[in-house]
Structure formats: C-alpha cells, structure tokens
CSV table of C-alpha atoms in Angstrom, one decimal:
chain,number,residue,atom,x,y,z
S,239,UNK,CA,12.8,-19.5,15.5
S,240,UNK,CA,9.7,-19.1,13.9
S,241,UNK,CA,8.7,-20.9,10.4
S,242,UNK,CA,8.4,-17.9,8.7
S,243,UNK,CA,11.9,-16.3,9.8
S,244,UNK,CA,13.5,-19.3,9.0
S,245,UNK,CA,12.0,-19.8,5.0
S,246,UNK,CA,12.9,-15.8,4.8
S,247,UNK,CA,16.2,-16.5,6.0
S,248,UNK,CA,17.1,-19.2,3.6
S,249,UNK,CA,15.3,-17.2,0.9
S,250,UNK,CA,16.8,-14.1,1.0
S,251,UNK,CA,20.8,-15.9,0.1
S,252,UNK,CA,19.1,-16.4,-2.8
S,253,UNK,CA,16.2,-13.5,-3.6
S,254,UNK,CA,17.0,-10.0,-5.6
S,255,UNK,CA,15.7,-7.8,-3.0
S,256,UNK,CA,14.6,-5.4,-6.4
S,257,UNK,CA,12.0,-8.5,-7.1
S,258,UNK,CA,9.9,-7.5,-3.7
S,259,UNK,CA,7.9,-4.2,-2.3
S,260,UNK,CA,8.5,-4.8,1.6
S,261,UNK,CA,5.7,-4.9,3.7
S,262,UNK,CA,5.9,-8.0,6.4
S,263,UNK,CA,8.0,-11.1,7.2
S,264,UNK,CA,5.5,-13.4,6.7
S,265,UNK,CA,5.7,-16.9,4.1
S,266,UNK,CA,2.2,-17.1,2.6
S,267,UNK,CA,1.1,-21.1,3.2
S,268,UNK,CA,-3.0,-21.1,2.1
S,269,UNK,CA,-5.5,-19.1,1.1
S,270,UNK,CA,-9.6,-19.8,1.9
S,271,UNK,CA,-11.7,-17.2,0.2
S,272,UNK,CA,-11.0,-13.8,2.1
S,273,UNK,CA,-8.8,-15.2,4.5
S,274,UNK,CA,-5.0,-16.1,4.3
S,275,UNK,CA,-2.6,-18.3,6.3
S,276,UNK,CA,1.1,-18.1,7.1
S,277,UNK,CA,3.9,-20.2,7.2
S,278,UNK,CA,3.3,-20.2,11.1
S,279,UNK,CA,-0.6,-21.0,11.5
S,280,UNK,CA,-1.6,-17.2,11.3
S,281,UNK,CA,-4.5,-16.9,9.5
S,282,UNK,CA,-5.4,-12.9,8.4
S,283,UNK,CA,-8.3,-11.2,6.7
S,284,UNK,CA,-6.6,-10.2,3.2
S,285,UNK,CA,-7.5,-7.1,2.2
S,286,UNK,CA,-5.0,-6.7,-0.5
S,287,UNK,CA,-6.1,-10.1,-2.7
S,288,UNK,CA,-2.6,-10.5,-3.6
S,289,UNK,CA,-2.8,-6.8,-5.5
S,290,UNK,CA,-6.3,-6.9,-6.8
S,291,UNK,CA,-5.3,-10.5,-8.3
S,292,UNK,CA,-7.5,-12.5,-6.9
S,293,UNK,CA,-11.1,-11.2,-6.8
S,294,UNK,CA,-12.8,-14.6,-6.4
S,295,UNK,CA,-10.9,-15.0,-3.3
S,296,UNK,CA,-8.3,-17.7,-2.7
S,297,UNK,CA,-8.4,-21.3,-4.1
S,298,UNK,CA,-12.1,-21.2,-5.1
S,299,UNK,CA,-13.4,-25.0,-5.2
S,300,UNK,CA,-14.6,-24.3,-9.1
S,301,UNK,CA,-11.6,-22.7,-9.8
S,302,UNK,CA,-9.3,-25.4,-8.1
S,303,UNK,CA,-11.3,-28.0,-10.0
S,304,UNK,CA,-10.9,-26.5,-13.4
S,305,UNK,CA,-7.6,-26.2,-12.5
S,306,UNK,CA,-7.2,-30.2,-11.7
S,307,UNK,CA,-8.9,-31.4,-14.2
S,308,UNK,CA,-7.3,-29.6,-16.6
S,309,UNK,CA,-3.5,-30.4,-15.6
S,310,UNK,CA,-4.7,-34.0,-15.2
S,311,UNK,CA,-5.5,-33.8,-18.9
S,312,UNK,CA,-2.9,-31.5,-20.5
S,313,UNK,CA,-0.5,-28.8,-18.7
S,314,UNK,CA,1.4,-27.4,-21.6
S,315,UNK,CA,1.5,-27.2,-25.5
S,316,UNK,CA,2.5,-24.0,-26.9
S,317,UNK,CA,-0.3,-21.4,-28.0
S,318,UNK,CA,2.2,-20.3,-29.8
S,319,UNK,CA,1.5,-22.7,-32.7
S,320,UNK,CA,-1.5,-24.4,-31.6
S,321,UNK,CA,-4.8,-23.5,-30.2
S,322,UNK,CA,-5.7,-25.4,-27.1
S,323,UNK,CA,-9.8,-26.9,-26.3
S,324,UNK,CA,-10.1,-24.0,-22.8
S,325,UNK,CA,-8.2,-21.1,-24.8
S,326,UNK,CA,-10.7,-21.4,-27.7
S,327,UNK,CA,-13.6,-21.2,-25.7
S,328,UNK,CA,-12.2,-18.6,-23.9
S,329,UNK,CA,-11.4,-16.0,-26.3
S,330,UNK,CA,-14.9,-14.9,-27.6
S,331,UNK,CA,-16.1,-15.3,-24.5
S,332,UNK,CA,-13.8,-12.5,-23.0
S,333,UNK,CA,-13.9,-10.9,-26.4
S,334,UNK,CA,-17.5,-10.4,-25.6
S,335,UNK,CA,-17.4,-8.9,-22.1
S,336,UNK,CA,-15.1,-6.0,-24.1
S,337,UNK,CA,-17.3,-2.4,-23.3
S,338,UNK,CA,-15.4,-2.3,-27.1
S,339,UNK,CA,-18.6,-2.2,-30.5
S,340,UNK,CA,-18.2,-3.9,-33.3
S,341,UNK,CA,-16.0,-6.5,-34.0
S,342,UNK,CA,-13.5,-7.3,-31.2
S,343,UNK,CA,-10.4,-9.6,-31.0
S,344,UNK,CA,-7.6,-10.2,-28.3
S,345,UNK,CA,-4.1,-11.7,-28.1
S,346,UNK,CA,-2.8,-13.8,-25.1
S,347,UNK,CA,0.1,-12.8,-23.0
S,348,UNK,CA,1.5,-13.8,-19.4
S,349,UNK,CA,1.1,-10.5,-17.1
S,350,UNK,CA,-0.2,-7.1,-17.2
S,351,UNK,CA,3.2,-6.4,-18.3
S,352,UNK,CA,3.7,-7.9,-21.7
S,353,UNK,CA,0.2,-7.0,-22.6
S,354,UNK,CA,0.7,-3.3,-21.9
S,355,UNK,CA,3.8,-3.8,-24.0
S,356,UNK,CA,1.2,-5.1,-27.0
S,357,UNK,CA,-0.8,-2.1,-26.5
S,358,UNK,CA,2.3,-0.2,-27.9
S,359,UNK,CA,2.9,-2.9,-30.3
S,360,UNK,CA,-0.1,-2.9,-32.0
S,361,UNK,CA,-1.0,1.2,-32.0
S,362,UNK,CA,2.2,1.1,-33.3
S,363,UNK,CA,1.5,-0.5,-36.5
S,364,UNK,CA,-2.3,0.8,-36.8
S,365,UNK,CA,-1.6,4.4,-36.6
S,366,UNK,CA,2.0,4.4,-38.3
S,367,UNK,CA,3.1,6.6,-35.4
S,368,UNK,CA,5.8,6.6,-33.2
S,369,UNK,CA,4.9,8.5,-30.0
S,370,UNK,CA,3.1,6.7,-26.8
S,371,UNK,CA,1.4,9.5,-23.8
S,372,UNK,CA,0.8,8.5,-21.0
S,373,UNK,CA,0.5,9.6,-17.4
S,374,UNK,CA,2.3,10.2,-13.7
S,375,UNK,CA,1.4,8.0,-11.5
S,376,UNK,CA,0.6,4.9,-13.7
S,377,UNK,CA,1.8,1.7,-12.7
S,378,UNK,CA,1.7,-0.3,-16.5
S,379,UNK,CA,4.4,-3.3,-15.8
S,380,UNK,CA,8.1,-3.9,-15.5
S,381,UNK,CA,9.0,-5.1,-18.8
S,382,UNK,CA,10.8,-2.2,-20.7
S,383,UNK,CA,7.7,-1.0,-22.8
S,384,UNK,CA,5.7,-1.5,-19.8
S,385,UNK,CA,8.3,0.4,-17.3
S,386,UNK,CA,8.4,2.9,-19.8
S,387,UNK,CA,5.1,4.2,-19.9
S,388,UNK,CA,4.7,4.0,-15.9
S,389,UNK,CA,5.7,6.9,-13.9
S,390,UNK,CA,4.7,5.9,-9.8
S,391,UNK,CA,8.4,5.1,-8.3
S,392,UNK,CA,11.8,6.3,-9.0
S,393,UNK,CA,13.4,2.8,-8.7
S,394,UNK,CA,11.1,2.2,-12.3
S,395,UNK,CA,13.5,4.3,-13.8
S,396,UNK,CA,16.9,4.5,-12.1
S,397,UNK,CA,19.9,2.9,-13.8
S,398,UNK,CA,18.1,0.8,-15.7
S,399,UNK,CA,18.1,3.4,-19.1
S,400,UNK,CA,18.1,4.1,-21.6
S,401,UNK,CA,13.9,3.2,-21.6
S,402,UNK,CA,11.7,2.8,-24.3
S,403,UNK,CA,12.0,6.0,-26.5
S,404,UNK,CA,9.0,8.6,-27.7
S,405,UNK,CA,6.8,8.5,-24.4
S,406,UNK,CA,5.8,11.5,-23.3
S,407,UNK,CA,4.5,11.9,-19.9
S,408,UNK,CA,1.4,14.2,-18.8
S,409,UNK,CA,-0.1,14.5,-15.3
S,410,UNK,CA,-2.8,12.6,-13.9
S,411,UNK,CA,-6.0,14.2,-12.9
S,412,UNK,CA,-6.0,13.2,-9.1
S,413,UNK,CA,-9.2,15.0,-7.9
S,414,UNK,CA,-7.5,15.4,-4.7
S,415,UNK,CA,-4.9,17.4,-5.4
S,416,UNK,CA,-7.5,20.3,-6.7
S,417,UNK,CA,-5.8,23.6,-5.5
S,418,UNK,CA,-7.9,25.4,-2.7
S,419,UNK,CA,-11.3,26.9,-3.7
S,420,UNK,CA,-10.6,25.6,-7.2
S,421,UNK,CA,-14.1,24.0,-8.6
S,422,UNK,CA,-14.6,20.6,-10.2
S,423,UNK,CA,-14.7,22.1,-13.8
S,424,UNK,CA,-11.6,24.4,-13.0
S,425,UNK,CA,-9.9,21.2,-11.7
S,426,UNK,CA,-10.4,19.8,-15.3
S,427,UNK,CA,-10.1,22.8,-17.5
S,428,UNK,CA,-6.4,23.0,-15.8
S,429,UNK,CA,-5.9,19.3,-16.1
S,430,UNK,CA,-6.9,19.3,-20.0
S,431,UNK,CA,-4.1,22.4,-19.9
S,432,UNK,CA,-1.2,20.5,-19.0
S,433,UNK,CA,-2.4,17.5,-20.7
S,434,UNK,CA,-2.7,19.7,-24.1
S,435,UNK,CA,0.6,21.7,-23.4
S,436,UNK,CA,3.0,19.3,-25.1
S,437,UNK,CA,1.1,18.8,-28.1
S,438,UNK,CA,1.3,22.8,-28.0
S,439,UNK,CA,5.1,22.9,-27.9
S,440,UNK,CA,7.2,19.9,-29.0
S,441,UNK,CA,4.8,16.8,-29.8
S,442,UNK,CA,2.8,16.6,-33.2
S,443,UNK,CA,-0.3,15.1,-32.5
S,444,UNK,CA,0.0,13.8,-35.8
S,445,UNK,CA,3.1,11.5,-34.5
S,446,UNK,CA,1.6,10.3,-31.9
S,447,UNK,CA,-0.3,6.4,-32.0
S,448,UNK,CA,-1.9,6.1,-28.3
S,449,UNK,CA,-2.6,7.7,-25.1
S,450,UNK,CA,-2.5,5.2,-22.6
S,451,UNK,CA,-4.4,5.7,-19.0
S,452,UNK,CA,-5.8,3.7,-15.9
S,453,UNK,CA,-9.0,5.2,-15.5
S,454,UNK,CA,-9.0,4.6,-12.1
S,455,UNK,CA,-5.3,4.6,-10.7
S,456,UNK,CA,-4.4,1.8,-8.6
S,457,UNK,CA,-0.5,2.0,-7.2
S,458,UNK,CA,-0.8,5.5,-7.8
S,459,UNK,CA,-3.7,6.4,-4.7
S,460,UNK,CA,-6.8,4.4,-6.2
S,461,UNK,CA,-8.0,7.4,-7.9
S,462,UNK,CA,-10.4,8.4,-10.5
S,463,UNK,CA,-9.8,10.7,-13.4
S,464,UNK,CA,-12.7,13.1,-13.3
S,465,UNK,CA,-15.5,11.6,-15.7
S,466,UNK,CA,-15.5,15.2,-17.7
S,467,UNK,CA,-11.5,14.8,-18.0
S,468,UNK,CA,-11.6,11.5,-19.7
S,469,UNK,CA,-14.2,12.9,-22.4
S,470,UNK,CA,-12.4,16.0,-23.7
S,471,UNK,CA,-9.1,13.4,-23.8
S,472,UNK,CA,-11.1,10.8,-25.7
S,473,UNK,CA,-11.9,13.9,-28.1
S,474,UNK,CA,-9.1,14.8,-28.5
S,475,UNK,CA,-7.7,11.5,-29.7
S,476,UNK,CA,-10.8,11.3,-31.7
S,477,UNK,CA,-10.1,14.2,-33.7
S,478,UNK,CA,-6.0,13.4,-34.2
S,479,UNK,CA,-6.8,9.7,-35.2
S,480,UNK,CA,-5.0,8.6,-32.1
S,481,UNK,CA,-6.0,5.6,-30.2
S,482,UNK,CA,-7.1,5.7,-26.3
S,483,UNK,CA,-6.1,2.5,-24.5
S,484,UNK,CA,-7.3,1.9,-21.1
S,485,UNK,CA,-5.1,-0.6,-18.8
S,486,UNK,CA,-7.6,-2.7,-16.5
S,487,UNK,CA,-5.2,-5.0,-15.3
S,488,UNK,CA,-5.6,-3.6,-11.4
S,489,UNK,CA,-9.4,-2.0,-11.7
S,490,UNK,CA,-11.1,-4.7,-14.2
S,491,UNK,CA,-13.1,-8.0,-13.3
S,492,UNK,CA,-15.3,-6.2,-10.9
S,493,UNK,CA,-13.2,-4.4,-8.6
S,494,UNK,CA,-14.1,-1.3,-9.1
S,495,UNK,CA,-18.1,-1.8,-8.8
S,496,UNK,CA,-18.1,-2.7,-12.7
S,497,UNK,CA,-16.6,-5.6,-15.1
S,498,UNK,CA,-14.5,-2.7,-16.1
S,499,UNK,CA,-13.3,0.7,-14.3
S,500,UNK,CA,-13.7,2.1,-18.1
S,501,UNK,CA,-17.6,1.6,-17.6
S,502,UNK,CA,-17.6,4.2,-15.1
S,503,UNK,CA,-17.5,6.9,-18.0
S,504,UNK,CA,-19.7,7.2,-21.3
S,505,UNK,CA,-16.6,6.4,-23.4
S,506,UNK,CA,-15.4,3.1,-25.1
S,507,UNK,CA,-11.8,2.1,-25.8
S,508,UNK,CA,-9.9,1.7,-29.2
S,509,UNK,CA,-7.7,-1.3,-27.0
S,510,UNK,CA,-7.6,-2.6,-23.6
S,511,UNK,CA,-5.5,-4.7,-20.9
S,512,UNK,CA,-6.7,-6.8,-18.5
S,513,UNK,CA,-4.8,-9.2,-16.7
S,514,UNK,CA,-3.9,-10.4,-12.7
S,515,UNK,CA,-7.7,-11.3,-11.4
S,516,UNK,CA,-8.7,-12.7,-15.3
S,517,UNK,CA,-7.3,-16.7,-14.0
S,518,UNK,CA,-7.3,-16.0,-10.4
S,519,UNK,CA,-4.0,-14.9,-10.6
S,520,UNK,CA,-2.4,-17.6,-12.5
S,521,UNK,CA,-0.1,-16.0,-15.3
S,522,UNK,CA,-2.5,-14.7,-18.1
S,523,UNK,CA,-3.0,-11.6,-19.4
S,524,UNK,CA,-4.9,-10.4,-22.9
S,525,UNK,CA,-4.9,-7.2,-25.0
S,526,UNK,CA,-7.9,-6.9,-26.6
S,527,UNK,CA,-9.0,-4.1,-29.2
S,528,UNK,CA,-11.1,-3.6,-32.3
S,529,UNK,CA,-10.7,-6.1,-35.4
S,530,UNK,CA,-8.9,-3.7,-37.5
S,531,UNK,CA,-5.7,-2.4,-35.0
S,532,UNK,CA,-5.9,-6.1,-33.5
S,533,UNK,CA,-5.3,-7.2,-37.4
S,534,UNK,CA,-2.2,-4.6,-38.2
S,535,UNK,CA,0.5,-7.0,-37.1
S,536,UNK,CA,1.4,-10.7,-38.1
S,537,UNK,CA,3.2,-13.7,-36.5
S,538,UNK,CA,5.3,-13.6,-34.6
S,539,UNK,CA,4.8,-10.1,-33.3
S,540,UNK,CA,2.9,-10.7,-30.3
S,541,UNK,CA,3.4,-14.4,-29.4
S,542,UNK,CA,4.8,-16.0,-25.9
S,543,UNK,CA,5.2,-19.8,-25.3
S,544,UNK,CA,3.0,-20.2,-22.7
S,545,UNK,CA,0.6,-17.6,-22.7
S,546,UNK,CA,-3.2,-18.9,-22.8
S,547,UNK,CA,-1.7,-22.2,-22.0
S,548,UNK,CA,-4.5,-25.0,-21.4
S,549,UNK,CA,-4.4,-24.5,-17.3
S,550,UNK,CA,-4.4,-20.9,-17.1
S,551,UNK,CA,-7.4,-20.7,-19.7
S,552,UNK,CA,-9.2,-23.1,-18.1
S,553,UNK,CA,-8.4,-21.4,-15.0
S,554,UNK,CA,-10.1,-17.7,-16.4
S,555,UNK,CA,-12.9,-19.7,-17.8
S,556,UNK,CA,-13.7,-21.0,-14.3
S,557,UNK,CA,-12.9,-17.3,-13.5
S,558,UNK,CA,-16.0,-15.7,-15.3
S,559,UNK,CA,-18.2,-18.7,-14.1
S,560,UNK,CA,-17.5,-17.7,-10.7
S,561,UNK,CA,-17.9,-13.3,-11.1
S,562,UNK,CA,-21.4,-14.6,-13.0
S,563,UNK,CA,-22.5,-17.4,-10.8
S,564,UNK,CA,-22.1,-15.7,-7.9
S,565,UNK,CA,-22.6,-11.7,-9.1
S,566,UNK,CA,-19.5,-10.5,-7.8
S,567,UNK,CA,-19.6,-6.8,-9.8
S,568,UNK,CA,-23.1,-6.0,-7.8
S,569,UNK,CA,-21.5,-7.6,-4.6
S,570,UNK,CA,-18.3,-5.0,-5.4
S,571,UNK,CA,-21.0,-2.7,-5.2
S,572,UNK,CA,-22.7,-3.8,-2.6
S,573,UNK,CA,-19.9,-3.9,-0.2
S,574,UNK,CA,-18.2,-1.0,-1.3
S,575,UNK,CA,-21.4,1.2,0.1
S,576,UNK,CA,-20.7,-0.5,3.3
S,577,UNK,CA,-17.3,-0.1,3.1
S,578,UNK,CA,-18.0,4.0,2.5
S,579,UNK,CA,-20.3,4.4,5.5
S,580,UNK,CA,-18.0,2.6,7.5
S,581,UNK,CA,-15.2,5.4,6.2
S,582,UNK,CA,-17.5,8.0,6.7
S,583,UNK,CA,-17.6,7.9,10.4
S,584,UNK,CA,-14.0,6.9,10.8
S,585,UNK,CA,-13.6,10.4,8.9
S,586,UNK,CA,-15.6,11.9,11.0
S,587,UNK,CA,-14.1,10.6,14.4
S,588,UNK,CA,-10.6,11.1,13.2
S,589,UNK,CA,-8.8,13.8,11.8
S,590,UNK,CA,-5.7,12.2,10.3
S,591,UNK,CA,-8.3,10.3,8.1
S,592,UNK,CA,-7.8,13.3,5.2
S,593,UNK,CA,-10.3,11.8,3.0
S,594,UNK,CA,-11.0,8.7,0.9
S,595,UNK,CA,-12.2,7.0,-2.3
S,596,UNK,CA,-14.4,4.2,-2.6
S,597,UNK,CA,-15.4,2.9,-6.2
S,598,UNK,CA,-17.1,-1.1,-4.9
S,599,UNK,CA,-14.6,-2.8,-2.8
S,600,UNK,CA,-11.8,-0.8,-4.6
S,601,UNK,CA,-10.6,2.1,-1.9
S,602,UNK,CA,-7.5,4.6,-1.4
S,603,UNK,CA,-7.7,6.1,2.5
S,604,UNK,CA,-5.1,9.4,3.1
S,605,UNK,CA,-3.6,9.4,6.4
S,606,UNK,CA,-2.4,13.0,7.2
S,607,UNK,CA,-0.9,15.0,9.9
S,608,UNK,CA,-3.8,16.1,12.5
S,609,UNK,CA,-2.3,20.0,12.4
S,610,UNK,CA,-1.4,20.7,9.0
S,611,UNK,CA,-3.1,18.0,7.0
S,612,UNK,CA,-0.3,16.6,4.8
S,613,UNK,CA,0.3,13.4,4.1
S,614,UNK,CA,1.4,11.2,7.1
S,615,UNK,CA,3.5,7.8,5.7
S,616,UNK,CA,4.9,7.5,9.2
S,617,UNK,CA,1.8,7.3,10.6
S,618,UNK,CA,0.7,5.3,7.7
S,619,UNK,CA,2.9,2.6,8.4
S,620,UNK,CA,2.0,2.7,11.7
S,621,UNK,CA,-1.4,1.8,11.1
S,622,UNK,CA,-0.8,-1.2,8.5
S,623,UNK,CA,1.9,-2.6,11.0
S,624,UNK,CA,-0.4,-2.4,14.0
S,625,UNK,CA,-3.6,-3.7,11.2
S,626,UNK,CA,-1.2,-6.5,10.4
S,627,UNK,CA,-0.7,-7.4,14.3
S,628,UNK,CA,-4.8,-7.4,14.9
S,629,UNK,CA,-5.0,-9.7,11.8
S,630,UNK,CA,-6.0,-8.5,8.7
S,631,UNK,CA,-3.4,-7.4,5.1
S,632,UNK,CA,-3.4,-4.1,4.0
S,633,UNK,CA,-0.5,-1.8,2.9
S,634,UNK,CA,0.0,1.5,1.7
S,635,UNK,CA,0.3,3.3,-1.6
S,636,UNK,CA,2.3,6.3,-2.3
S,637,UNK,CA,4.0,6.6,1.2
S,638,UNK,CA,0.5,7.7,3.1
S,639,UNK,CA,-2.4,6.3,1.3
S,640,UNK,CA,-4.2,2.8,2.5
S,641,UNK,CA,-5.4,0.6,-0.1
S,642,UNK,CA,-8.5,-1.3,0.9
S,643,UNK,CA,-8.5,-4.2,-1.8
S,644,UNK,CA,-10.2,-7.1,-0.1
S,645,UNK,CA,-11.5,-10.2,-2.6
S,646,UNK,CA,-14.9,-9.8,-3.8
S,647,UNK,CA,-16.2,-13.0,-1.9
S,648,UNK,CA,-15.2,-11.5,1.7
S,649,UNK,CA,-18.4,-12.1,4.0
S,650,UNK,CA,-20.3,-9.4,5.8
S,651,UNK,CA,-18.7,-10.9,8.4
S,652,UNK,CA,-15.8,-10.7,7.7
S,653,UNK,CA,-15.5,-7.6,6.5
S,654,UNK,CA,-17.3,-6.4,9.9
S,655,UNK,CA,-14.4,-8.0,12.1
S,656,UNK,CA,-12.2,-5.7,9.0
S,657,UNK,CA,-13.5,-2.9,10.3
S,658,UNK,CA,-13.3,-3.2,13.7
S,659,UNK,CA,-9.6,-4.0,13.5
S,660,UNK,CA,-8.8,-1.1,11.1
S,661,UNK,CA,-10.8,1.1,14.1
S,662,UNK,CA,-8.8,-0.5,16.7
S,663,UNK,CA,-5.7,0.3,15.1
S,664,UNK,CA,-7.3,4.0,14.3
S,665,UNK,CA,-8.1,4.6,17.7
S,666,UNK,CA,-4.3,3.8,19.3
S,667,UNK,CA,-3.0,6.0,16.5
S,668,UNK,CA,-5.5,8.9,17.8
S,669,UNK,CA,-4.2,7.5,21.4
S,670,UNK,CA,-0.5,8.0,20.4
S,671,UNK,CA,-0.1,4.1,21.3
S,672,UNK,CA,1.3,3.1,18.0
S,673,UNK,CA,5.3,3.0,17.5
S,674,UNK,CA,7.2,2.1,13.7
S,675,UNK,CA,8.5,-1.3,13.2
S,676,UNK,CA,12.1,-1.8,13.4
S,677,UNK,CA,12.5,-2.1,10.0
S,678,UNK,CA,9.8,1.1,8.9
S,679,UNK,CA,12.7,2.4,6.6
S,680,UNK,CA,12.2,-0.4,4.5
S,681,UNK,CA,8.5,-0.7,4.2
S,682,UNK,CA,6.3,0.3,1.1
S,683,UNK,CA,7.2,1.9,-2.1
C-alpha cells in the first residue's frame, strides 16, 4: 500500500468530507519553490500554489527564516490586546501598498473569510445601511457573512440557512458569456441592466451600505469584469453614497500582473480584502479601507485572538520583501505573456480549447465539446487527471474550466516542462486516449 493511501485511509475515519474539494489522493509532504512533493516521493510542478496562496512559491529560505526566528523569540500573545514588534511594522507598510488615497487603515483577521465578514461589518456602521450586493459567481469565504455574499456552488447554501439576511445578488459580467454578435459595449449596457434592475424594483439604493465584487473572479472561471462595467458600478455607488469593496484575497499580491487585480481599472476602492498569499499562506488576512469607515466601529467589533499574531506578521513582512526583492508583479507579467502564446497555439491546434484568459500568471482555460462547443467537465477532468499523471497540479473551476495558478517564482524552465505536459495531455484527449478516473463523480466543485 502506498504512503499516501494509507495517511488518506486513517484520515478520512476522522475528516468531514464537507472540509475538502476532491481532486487527487495524494498527502502533501514538501514544497520547493514551484515544485511539490508527496507523501510517496512524487514530486509535481504546482500550478495551483495551494489556491493562489502561495505566490512566493513554497517554503521560501527568507520566508522560512522570518518564520524561525520569529517562533524562537515569541509564537503567540494576543493582538487582541497587545500590539506585537512584526505586526506594527507591518501595518503601514501594507496600509501603504493600498491603490486606496488619503488616509488608510486596516484591521487583522485570520482568512479571507472573516475579513470579507469585516467588510460587511464596517459598511455597516459607516453608511447606517443594511443591504450588502453582491454577485454570482463570487467565491468570498465560508463563515456565514462570508458564505452569504458568495454565490459559486450550491453546497454554500444548502441546509445550512437561514444565511446572512439583506444580500442581494446580481450577475457577474463574464465577458464570455456575451450572446452571439452582441458587441463589447452591448455586453455592458446589458450587464449594467440587470445590475440596475433591483434597485429599479424592490431595493432602495438608499438602504443599501456596499457592493461587494472580485474584479477578477477566481473560483468562478478567472474572469474579468469588463473595465467599462466596473466604472458605471463605481458611479453608481458614487452617486447613492454606497461603498464599493473589492475582495483581493485570490487576485492580489501579484497574481494577476499587478499588486492588486483592482489596478487593472482607473477606479479606487472605499475598502478592500486581501488575504491567502499576504504570509505565504500562513493564516492572516486584513481589511483595509479609508480612515473614516475603518474608524466607525470600536472594540471589540472586529477582533480575533490570533489574528496578526507575531509569526504570521513576521511571516507577510518577509512576504513583501520577497514580491519586492525579487519583482514578482512584473515577473507575473512576464510569464503570463508566455503563458498566452503558449495558449494561443494550443487554441489554435485544438478545438475543444473554447478560449482562455490570461491576466500575468493568473489563467482560466474552457474545455468544450469539439461539435457543439459547450462546456466539456468530462473532458475536463480528463485532462487534469492525465496532467496530474505526467506531473504537474492543476484542477478545474466551474465543472469545465482549467485554472492555471502556478507560484510566481516558477522558472522558465519549469514552466516550459508545464507546457509540454499540459500538450501531452491535450494531444491524447484530441487522440481519444484519455479515460475518467474511477472516482470522476467525485472530483471538482
């Protein structure tokens, strides 16, 4: 019996199977930059980066050392009541990397999650409104305010309601799903529609405290919201007094070819989220926001035990060091026009390739059927099972979408042998050499 069977074996007597999105049997062991090992010896090209949480790569020697030195010297003392020596540093420093003028502050929290949760919190109290909108297809957290304003999987809802009340849900502007013929500016004009039609019919703009949006989606396809979209939204809240909150816990810290996926458009947000990739993926998260909504609540409103603890702090301090030192955003860039041209003629070669987005390393890849060019998930899974075999991570989104997520230190290299695995398994699929795993029913969201 392999390693990894038997540590799933023992675990799953013991694991909630609603804690985990199935993809493959494997037991993570060690990570090295772009490149992950199992509990068996199998090493793979990761080009996931544990969901977009590690974009320095995996146990960076800075990182690790911050990390060391800093448990060495103090692991734990609630920032709850005290402020610690990496966490005070920290603050302004992230406060300043904020695409947010004027005066900016932020508040600490564990995940992605909880700070999404602030972001209701704190419009909340600014605005003296009730109502949150937000869109389909958003994947915010799994903590109740957090669940509540996503809208990418059924299972985020079922039988766990009664959710958080006054959210209201409008569509997202997925460029690809533009009817046939239908221009780029009749795309939005119809979007802007059905984002305007419930303030039309049953929700008073005048009640409502935020609109809450991933400008670039990530569990929901890796897509961006047209750039002429997000301007007549951010008007619109403008001219209602209601705030526009951007969550950059999946697209910020470089991903997307910018610090932040916000920076692709000539707006600026009222408050933002960031979390996963700001420690490396240790367990920190911030909502940060101008002086004056970050100033409507008091103690205790927003405070956790251990969030900006000493080793997580220290951990995002080494964090920025690293995106700086070694100028991952323009290497995200870099590599993401590779990573297009190498799309490109896959596109071209291939006909179940429907299209695909690319915004730096940061890419969503629909697989369709040859003949009538809807989306394919069983020949989706196909592909990341038979990717997986060949040795590199990738998984799908949305049943029939792959999402290319690699961490921003992957080499040339390394991305080159990517490539030539993801053709491989491109070209059996074409070859009709590719069969489902055993288990394809439970794979994926």
């Amino acid at each position: 019996m392999s390693e990894n069977k038997r540590l799933l074996d023992d675990e799953s007597e013991a694991f909630s199977k609603a804690a985990r999105v199935k993809y493959f049997n494997i037991v993570v062991d060690s990570g090295k930059g772009a490149t992950i090992t199992d509990a068996d010896g199998r090493m793979y090209i990761d080009l996931l980066a544990s969901a977009s949480s590690t974009n320095t790569g995996h146990s960076h020697p800075h990182i690790v050392k911050a990390i060391q030195d800093q448990a060495a010297k103090l692991i734990q003392y609630t920032p709850a009541y005290f402020a610690n020596n990496p966490e005070v540093k920290l603050a302004p420093r992230l406060a300043k990397l904020a695409p947010i003028s004027g005066p900016v502050e932020l508040a600490w929290g564990n995940s992605g999650s909880d700070a999404n949760d602030a972001v209701i919190k704190f419009s909340r109290a600014y605005t003296g409104r009730p109502y949150i909108v937000s869109f389909t297809g958003a994947y915010h957290g799994s903590t109740y305010g957090s669940i509540s304003i996503s809208s990418v999987s059924l299972n985020m809802s079922r039988k766990i309601g009664p959710l958080l009340p006054d959210v209201v849900k409008v569509p997202y502007p997925d460029p690809w799903q533009r009817l046939k013929g239908e221009s780029d500016d009749d795309f939005v004009d119809r979007m802007f529609k059905a984002f305007k039609q419930p303030f039309e019919t049953y929700l008073p703009a005048e009640e409502v405290a935020a609109i809450v949006i991933e400008p670039i989606q990530g569990d929901g396809g890796i897509v961006k919201a047209p750039t002429a979209y997000i301007n007549k939204v951010v008007e619109f809240a403008h001219e209602n007094g209601i705030l526009f909150a951007v969550d950059e816990v999946n697209q910020g810290m470089g991903r997307s070819g910018k610090w932040w996926s916000i920076e692709h458009f000539d707006v600026e947000p009222d408050l933002m989220v960031v979390g996963k990739s700001l420690a490396s993926g240790m367990p920190l998260s911030a909502v940060i926001g101008r002086k004056d909504i970050m100033e409507s609540l008091n103690a205790p409103a927003n405070v956790y035990t251990t969030a900006g603890n000493p080793v997580t702090t220290a951990a995002a301090m080494a964090t920025l060091d690293v995106m700086e030192d070694e100028h991952l955003v323009e290497r995200s860039a870099r590599l993401g026009e590779k990573a297009t041209e190498f799309f490109n003629q896959e596109k071209s070669k291939f006909k179940f390739i429907g299209g695909f987005r690319m915004y730096g390393l940061d890419g969503g890849i629909d697989i369709v059927d040859r003949k009538t060019g809807e989306p394919d998930p069983e020949a989706t899974t196909k592909l990341i099972y038979r990717v997986f075999e060949l040795g590199a991570i990738i998984i799908s989104l949305r049943g029939n979408i792959l999402r290319f997520q690699p961490p921003l230190v992957i080499t040339d290299e390394q991305l080159d042998q990517a490539f030539g695995m993801l053709d491989q398994a491109f070209s059996e699929l074409e070859a009709g050499k590719l069969t489902l795993p055993d288990n394809a029913d439970e794979i994926g969201w």
